[in-house]
mmCIF file of C-alpha atoms in Angstrom:
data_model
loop_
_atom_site.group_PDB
_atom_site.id
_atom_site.type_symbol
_atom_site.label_atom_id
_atom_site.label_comp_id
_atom_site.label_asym_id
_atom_site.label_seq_id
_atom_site.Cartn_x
_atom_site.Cartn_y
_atom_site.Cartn_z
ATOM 1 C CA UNK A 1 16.593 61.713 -28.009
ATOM 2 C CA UNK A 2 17.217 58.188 -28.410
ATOM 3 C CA UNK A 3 14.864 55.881 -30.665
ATOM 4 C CA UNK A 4 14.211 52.636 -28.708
ATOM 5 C CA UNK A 5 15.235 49.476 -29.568
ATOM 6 C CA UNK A 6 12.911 46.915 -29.113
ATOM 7 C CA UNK A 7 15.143 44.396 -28.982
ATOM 8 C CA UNK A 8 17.245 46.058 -26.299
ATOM 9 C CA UNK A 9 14.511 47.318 -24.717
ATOM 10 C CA UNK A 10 12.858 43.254 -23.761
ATOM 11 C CA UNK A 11 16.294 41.599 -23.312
ATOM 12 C CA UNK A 12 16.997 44.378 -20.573
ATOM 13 C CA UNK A 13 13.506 43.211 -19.308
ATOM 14 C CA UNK A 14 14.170 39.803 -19.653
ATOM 15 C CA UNK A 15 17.560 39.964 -17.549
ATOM 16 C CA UNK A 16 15.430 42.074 -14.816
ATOM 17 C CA UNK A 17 12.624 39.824 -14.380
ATOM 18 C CA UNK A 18 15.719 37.284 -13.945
ATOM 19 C CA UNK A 19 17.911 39.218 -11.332
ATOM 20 C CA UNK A 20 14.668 40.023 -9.509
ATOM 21 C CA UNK A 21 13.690 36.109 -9.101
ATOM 22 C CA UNK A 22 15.195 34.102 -6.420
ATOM 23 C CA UNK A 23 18.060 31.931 -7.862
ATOM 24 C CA UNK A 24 17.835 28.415 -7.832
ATOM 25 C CA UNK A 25 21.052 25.675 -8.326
ATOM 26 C CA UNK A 26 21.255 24.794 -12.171
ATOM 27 C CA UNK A 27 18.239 27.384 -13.289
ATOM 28 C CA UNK A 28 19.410 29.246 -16.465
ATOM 29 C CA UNK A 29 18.877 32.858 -17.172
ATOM 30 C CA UNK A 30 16.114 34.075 -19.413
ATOM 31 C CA UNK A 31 17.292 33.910 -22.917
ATOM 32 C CA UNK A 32 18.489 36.970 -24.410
ATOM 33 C CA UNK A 33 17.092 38.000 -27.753
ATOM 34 C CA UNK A 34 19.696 38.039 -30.587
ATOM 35 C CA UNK A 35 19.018 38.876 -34.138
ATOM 36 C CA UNK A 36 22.087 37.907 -34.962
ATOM 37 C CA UNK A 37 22.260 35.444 -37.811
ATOM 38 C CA UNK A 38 24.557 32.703 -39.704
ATOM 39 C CA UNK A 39 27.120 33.436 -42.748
ATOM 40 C CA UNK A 40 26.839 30.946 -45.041
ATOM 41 C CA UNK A 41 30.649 30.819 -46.075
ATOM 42 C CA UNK A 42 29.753 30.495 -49.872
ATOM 43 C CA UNK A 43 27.030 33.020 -49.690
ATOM 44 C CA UNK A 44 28.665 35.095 -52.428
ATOM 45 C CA UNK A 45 29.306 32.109 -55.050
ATOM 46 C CA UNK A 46 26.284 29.907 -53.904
ATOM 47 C CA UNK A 47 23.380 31.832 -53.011
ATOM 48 C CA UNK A 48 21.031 29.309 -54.685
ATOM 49 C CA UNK A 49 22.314 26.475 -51.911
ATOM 50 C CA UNK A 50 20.358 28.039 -49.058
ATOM 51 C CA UNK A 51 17.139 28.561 -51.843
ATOM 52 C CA UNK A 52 17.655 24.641 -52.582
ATOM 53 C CA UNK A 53 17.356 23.816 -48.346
ATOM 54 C CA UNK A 54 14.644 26.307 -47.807
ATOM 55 C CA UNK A 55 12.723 24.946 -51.153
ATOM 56 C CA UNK A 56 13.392 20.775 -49.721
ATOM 57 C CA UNK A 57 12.441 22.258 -46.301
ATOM 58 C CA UNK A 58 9.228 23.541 -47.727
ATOM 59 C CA UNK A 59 8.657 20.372 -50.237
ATOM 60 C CA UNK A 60 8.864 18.234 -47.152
ATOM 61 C CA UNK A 61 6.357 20.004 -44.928
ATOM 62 C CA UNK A 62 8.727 20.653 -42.594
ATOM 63 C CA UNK A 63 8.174 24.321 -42.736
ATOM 64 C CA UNK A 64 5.564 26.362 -42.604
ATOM 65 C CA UNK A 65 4.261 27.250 -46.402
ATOM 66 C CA UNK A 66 4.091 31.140 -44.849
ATOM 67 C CA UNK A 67 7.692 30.852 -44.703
ATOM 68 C CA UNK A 68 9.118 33.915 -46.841
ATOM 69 C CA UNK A 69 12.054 33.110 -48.659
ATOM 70 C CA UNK A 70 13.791 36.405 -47.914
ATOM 71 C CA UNK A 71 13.455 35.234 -44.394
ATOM 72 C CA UNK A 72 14.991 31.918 -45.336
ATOM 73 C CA UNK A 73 18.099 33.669 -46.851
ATOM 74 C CA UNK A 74 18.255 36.593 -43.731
ATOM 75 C CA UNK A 75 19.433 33.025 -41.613
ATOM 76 C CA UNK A 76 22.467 32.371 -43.361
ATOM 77 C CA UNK A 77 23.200 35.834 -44.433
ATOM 78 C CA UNK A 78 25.033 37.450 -41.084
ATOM 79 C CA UNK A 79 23.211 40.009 -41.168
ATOM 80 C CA UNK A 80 21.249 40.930 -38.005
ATOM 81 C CA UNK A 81 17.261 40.507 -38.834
ATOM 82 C CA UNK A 82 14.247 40.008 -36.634
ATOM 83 C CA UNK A 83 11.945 37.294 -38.016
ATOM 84 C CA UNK A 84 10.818 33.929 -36.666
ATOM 85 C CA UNK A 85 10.156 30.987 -38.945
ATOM 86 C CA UNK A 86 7.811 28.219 -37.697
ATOM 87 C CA UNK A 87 8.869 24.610 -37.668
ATOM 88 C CA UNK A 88 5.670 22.427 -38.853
ATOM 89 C CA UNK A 89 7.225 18.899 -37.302
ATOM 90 C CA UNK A 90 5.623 17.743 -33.858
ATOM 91 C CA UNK A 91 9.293 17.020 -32.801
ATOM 92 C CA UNK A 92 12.071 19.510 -33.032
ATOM 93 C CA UNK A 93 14.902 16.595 -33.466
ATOM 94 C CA UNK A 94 15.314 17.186 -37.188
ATOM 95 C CA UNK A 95 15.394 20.676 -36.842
ATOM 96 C CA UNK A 96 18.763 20.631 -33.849
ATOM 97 C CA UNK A 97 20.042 17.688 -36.413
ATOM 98 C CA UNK A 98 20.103 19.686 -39.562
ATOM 99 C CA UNK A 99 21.619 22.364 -37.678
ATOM 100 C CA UNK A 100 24.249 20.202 -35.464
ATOM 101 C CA UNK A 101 25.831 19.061 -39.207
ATOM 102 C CA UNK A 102 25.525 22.181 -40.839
ATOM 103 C CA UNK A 103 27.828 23.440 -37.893
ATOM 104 C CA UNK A 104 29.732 20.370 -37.420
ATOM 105 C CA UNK A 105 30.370 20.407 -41.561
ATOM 106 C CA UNK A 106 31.492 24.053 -40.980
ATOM 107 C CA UNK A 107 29.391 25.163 -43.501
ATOM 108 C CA UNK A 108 28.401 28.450 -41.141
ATOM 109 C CA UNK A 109 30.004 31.151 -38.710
ATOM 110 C CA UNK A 110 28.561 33.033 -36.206
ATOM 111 C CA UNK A 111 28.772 35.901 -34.814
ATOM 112 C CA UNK A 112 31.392 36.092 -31.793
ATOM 113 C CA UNK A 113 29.729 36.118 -28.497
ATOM 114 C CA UNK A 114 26.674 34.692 -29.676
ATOM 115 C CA UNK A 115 25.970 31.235 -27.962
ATOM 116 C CA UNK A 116 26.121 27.774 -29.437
ATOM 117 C CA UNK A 117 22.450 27.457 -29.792
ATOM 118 C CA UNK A 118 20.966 31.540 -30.106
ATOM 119 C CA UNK A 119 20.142 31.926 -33.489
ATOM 120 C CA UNK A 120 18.136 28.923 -33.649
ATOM 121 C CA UNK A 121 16.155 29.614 -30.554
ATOM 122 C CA UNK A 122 15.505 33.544 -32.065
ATOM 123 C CA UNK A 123 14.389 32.295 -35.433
ATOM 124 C CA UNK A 124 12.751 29.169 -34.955
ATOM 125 C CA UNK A 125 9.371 28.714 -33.455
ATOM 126 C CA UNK A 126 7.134 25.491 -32.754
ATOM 127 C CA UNK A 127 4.170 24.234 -34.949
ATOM 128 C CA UNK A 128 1.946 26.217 -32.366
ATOM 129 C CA UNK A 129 4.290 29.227 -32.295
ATOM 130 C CA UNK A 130 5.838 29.048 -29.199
ATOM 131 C CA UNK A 131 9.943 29.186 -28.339
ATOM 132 C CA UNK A 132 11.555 25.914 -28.912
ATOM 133 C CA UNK A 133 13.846 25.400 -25.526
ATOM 134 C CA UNK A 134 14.801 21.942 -25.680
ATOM 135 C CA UNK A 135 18.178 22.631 -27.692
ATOM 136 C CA UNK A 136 20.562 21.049 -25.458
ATOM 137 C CA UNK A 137 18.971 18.416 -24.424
ATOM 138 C CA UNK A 138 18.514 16.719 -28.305
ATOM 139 C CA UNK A 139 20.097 13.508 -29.930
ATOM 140 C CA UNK A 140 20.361 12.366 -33.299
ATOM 141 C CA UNK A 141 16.875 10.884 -34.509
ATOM 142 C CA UNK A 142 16.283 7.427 -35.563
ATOM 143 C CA UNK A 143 13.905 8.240 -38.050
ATOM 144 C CA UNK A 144 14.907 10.937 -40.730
ATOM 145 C CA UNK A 145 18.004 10.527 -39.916
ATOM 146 C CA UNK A 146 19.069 10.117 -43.801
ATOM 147 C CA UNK A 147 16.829 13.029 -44.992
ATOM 148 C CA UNK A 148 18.279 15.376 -42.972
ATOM 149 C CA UNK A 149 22.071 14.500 -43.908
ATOM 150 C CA UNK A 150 20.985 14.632 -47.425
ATOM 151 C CA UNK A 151 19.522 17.892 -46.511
ATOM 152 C CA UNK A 152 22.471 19.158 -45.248
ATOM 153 C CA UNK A 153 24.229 17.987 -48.233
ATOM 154 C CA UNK A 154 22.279 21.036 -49.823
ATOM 155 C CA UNK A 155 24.885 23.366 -48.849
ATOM 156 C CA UNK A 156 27.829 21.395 -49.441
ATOM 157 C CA UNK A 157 30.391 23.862 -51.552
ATOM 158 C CA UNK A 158 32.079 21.037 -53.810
ATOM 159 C CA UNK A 159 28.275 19.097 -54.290
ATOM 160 C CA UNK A 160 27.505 20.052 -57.858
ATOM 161 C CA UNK A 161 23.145 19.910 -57.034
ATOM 162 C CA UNK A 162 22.054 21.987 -60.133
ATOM 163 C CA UNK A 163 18.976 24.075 -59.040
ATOM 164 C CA UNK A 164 16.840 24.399 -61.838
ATOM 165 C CA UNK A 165 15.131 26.731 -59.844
ATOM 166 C CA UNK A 166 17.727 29.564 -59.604
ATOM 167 C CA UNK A 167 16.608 32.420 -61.150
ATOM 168 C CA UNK A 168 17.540 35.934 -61.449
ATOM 169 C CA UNK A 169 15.352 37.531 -58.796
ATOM 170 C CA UNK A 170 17.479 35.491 -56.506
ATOM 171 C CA UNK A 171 20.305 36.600 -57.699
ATOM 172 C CA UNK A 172 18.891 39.995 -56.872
ATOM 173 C CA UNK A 173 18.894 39.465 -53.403
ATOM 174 C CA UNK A 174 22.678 39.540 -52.829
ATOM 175 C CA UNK A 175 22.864 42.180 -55.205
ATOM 176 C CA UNK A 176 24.624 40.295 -57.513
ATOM 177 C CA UNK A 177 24.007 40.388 -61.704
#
């Protein structure tokens, strides 16, 4: 037969539990698990962009140090993949920020049909591992603000950041020589 998929398999569950529960005005359906992910537009050309975010991201604390950089790279890749990365801020602010520019800068695509704020919610957990919910209710922080854009900067195509760092394992993993 069939192998099951896991992923199917709980976001059937999920929208179950849902159409079983009595409906209240405004409440929003379970989330449904995605493992879709972002293209980086200049994935092919600047690979070592994303490794210069994910090594600030790290520098700062602001990820956990567990955080494997394959998993990193699988985010702006657009290539489905199941793996969660935990967010080591109390607040999530900074996190919705540095994703509301790298959208708004059009740095990214995502897949069609996949909702504004899915990819984040599948690959992003809390410090204390739980699902971060409180996407669309966020605004722009007042402190970090400046860290963040310069963050963002990272994975600006024309920015000429040199990464000392690049080196030819990471060049590997977009099977490029």
């Amino acid at each position: 037969g069939k192998t099951p998929n896991p992923v199917a398999e709980a976001s059937q569950q999920a929208m179950e539990r849902w159409d079983s529960k009595p409906k209240r005005v405004g409440k929003k359906p379970a989330p449904v698990v995605v493992d879709s992910t972002y293209t980086y537009k200049w994935i092919k050309e600047f690979p070592q962009k994303i490794i210069l975010l994910y090594q600030g991201l790290l520098a700062l604390k602001w990820i956990d140090p567990a955080t494997r950089k394959e998993d990193f790279m699988a985010l702006f890749s657009g290539k489905p993949a199941r793996f969660t990365i935990r967010w080591s801020r109390d607040s999530t602010q900074l996190l919705w920020y540095l994703f509301k520019l790298i959208k708004d800068r059009n740095y990214v695509t995502r897949p069609e049909g996949v909702s504004k704020w899915a990819i984040e919610k599948n690959h992003f957990v809390s410090k204390q591992g739980r699902m971060i919910t409180d996407w669309t209710s966020q605004h722009e922080p007042l402190r970090d603000k400046e860290m963040v854009e310069q963050l963002a900067d990272l994975l600006d195509p024309t920015s000429d950041i040199l990464d000392k760092s690049y080196r030819q394992e990471d060049r590997l993993l977009f099977g490029r020589d």
